[in-house]
Tab-separated table of C-alpha atoms and ligand atoms in Angstrom:
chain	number	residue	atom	x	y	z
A	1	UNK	CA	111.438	72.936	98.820
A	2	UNK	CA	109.873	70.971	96.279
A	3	UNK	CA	108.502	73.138	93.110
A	4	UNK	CA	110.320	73.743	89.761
A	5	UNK	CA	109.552	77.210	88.754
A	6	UNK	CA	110.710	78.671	85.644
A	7	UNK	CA	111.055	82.421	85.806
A	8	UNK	CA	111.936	85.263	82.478
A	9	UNK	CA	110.126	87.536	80.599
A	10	UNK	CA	106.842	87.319	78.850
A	11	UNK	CA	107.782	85.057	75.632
A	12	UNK	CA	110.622	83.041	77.470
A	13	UNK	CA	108.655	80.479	76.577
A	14	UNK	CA	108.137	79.356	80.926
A	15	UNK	CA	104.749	77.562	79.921
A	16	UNK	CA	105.224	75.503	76.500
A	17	UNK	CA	108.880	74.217	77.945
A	18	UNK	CA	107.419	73.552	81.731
A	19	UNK	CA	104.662	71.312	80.260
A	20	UNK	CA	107.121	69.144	78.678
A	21	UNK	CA	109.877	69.307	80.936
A	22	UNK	CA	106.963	68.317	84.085
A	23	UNK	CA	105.722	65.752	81.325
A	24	UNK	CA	109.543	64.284	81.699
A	25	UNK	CA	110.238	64.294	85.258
A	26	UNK	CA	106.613	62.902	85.606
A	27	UNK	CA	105.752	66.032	88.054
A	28	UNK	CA	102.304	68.058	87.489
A	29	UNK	CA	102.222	70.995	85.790
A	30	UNK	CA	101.250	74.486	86.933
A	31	UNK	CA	100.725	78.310	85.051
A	32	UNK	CA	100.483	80.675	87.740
A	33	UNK	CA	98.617	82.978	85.389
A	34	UNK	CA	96.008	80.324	84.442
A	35	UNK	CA	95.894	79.595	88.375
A	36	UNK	CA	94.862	83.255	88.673
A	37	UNK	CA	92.623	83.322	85.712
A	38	UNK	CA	90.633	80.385	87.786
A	39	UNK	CA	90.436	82.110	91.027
A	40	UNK	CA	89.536	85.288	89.480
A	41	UNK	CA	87.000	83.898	86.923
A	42	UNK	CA	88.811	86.542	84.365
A	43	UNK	CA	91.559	86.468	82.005
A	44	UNK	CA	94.812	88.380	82.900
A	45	UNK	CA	94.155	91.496	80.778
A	46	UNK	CA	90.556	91.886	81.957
A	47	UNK	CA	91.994	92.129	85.699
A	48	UNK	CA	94.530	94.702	84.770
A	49	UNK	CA	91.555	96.679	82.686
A	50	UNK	CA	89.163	96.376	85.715
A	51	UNK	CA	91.016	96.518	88.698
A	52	UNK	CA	95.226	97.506	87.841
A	53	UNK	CA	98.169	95.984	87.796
A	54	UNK	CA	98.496	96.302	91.398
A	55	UNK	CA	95.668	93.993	92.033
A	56	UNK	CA	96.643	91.889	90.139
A	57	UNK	CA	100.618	91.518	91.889
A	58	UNK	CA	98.347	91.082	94.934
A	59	UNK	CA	96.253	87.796	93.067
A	60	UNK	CA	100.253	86.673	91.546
A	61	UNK	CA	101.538	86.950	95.495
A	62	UNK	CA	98.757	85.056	96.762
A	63	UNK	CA	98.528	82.144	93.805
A	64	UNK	CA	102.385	81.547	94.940
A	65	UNK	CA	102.098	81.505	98.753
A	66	UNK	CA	99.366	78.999	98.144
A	67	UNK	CA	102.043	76.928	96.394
A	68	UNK	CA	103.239	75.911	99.731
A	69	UNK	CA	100.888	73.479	100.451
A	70	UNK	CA	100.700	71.903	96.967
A	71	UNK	CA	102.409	69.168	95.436
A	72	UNK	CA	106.202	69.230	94.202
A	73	UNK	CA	105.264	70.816	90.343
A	74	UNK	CA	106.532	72.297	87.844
A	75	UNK	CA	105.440	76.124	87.720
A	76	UNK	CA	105.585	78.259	84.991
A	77	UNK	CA	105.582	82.019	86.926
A	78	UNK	CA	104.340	84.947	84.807
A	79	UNK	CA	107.097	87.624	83.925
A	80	UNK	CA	106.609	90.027	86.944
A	81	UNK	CA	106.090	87.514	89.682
A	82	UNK	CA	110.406	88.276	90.449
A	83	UNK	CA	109.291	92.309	90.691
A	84	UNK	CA	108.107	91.636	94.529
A	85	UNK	CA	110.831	91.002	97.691
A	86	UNK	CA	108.674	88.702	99.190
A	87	UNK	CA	107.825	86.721	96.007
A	88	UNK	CA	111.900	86.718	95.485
A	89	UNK	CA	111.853	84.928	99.094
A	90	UNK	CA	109.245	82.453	98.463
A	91	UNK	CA	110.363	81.139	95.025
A	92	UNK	CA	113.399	80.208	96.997
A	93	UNK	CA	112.201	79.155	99.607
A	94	UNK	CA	109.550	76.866	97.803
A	95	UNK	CA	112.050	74.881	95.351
A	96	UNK	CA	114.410	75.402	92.695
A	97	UNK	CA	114.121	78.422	90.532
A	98	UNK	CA	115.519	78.461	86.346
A	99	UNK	CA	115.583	81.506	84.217
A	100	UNK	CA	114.524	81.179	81.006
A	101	UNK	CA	116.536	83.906	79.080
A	102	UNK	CA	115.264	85.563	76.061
A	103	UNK	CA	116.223	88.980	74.396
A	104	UNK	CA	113.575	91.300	74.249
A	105	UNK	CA	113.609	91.536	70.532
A	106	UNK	CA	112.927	87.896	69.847
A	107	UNK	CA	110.679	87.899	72.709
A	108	UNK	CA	108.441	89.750	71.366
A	109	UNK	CA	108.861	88.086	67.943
A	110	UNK	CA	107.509	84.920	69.876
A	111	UNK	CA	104.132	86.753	71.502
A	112	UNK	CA	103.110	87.916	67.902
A	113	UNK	CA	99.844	89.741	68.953
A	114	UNK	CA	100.520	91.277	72.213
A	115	UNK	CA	96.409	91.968	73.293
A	116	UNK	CA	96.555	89.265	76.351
A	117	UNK	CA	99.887	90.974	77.355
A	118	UNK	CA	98.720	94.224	78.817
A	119	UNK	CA	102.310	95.646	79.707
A	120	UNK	CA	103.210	95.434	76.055
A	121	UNK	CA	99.662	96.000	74.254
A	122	UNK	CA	101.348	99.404	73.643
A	123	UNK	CA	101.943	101.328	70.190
A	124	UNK	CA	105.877	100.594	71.134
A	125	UNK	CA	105.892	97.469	72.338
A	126	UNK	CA	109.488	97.203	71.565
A	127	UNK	CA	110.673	99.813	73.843
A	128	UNK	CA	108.579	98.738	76.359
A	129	UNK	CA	109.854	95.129	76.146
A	130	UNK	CA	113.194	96.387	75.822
A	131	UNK	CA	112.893	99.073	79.111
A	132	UNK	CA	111.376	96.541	81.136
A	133	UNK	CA	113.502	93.678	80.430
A	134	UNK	CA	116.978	95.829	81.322
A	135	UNK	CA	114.515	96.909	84.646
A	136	UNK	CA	114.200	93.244	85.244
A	137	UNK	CA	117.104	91.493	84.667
A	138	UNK	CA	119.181	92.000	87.918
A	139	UNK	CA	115.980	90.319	89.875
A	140	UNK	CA	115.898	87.523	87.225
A	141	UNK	CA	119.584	86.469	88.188
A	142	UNK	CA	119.247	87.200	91.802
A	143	UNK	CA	115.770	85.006	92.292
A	144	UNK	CA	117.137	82.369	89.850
A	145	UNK	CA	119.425	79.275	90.923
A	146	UNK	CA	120.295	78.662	87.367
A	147	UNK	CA	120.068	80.220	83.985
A	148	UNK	CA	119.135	78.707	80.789
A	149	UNK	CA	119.408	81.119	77.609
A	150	UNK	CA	116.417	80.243	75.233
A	151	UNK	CA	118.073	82.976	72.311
A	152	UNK	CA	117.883	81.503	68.448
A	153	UNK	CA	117.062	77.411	70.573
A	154	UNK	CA	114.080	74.937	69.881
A	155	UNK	CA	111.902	74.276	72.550
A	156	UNK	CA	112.589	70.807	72.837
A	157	UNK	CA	116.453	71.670	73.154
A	158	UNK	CA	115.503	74.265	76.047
A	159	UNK	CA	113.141	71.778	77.515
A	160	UNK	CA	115.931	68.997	77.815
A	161	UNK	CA	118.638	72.063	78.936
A	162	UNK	CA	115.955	72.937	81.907
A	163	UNK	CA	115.554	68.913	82.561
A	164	UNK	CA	119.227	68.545	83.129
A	165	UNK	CA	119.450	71.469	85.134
A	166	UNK	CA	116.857	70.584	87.285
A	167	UNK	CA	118.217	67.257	87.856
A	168	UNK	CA	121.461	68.521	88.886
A	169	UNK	CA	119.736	70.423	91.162
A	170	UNK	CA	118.080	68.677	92.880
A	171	UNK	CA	120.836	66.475	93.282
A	172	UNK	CA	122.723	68.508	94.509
A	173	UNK	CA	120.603	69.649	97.137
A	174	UNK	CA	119.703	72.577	98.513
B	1	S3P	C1	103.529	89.887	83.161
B	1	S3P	C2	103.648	88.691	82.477
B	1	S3P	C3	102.497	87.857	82.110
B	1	S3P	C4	101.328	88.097	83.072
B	1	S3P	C5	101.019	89.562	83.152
B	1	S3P	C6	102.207	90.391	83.645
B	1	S3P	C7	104.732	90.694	83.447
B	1	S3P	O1	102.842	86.477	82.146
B	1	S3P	O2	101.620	87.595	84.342
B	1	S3P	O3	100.603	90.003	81.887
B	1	S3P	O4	104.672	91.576	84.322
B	1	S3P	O5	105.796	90.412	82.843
B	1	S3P	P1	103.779	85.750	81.035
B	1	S3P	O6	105.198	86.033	81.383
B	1	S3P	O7	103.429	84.310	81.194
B	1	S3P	O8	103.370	86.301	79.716
């Protein structure tokens, strides 16, 4: 009960604010992605060419259930991790849980060249963004315990949003 994760679509910007919010609360910091990357000696996009997305939910699944035994962190999740029931369970389960809100529009503004993002390396990225955000956005709110909207804000004034959230979390238990 002891992990911040920070949950929201690609571009949310989960992994340039979680480095300097875990930087502020003094806590390690951890990319889920990256911690896949390591075990899988590949990047994200080469797994998805070589072995499907499905694989690689299976590698995302893992990487968090081995978060149980690490220390308290703060975890930046990739976009899809809330897709799965049982990874819905364990985020709870594992600590507190923010969702980074971004509009699809100015999410992908934010990724620029989409070729590490394999679910949007598509001619129409924008629809895709778009269709899967509106898919997603239900499991966002249910799997979060807060909500932190990231639309047209600096990352420093997110970061310090998610810091104050967190602390109020955690104060208040839970
Ligand atoms: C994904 C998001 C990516 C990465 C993978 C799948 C998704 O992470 O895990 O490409 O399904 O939304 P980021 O949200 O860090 O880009």
């Amino acid at each position: 009960m002891n992990h911040l994760f920070l949950i929201g679509f690609m571009g949310a910007g989960k992994s340039t604010v979680g480095r300097r919010v875990a930087d502020t609360l003094g806590l390690p910091f951890l990319d889920l992605d990256e911690e896949i990357e390591r075990a899988a000696g590949r990047s994200v996009a080469e797994i998805f060419a070589a072995e499907g997305e499905q694989a690689f939910r299976a590698a995302e699944s893992g990487a968090l259930a081995s978060l149980a035994d690490a220390e308290p962190a703060v975890v930046a999740c990739g976009g899809g991790v809330v897709v799965d029931d049982e990874n819905r369970r364990l985020l709870k389960a594992l600590g507190h849980v923010i969702y980074l809100r971004v509009e699809a529009d100015e999410a992908l503004a934010r990724i620029g060249d989409t070729s590490g993002r394999p679910l949007l390396a598509h001619d129409d990225a924008a629809a895709m963004a778009s269709t899967l955000l509106a898919a997603r956005e239900t499991l966002y709110r249910t799997a979060a315990d807060a909500v932190v909207d990231t639309s047209g804000t600096s990352v420093a004034e997110v970061a310090s949003e998610v810091v104050t959230v967190a602390r109020s979390l955690r104060e208040a238990g839970g």
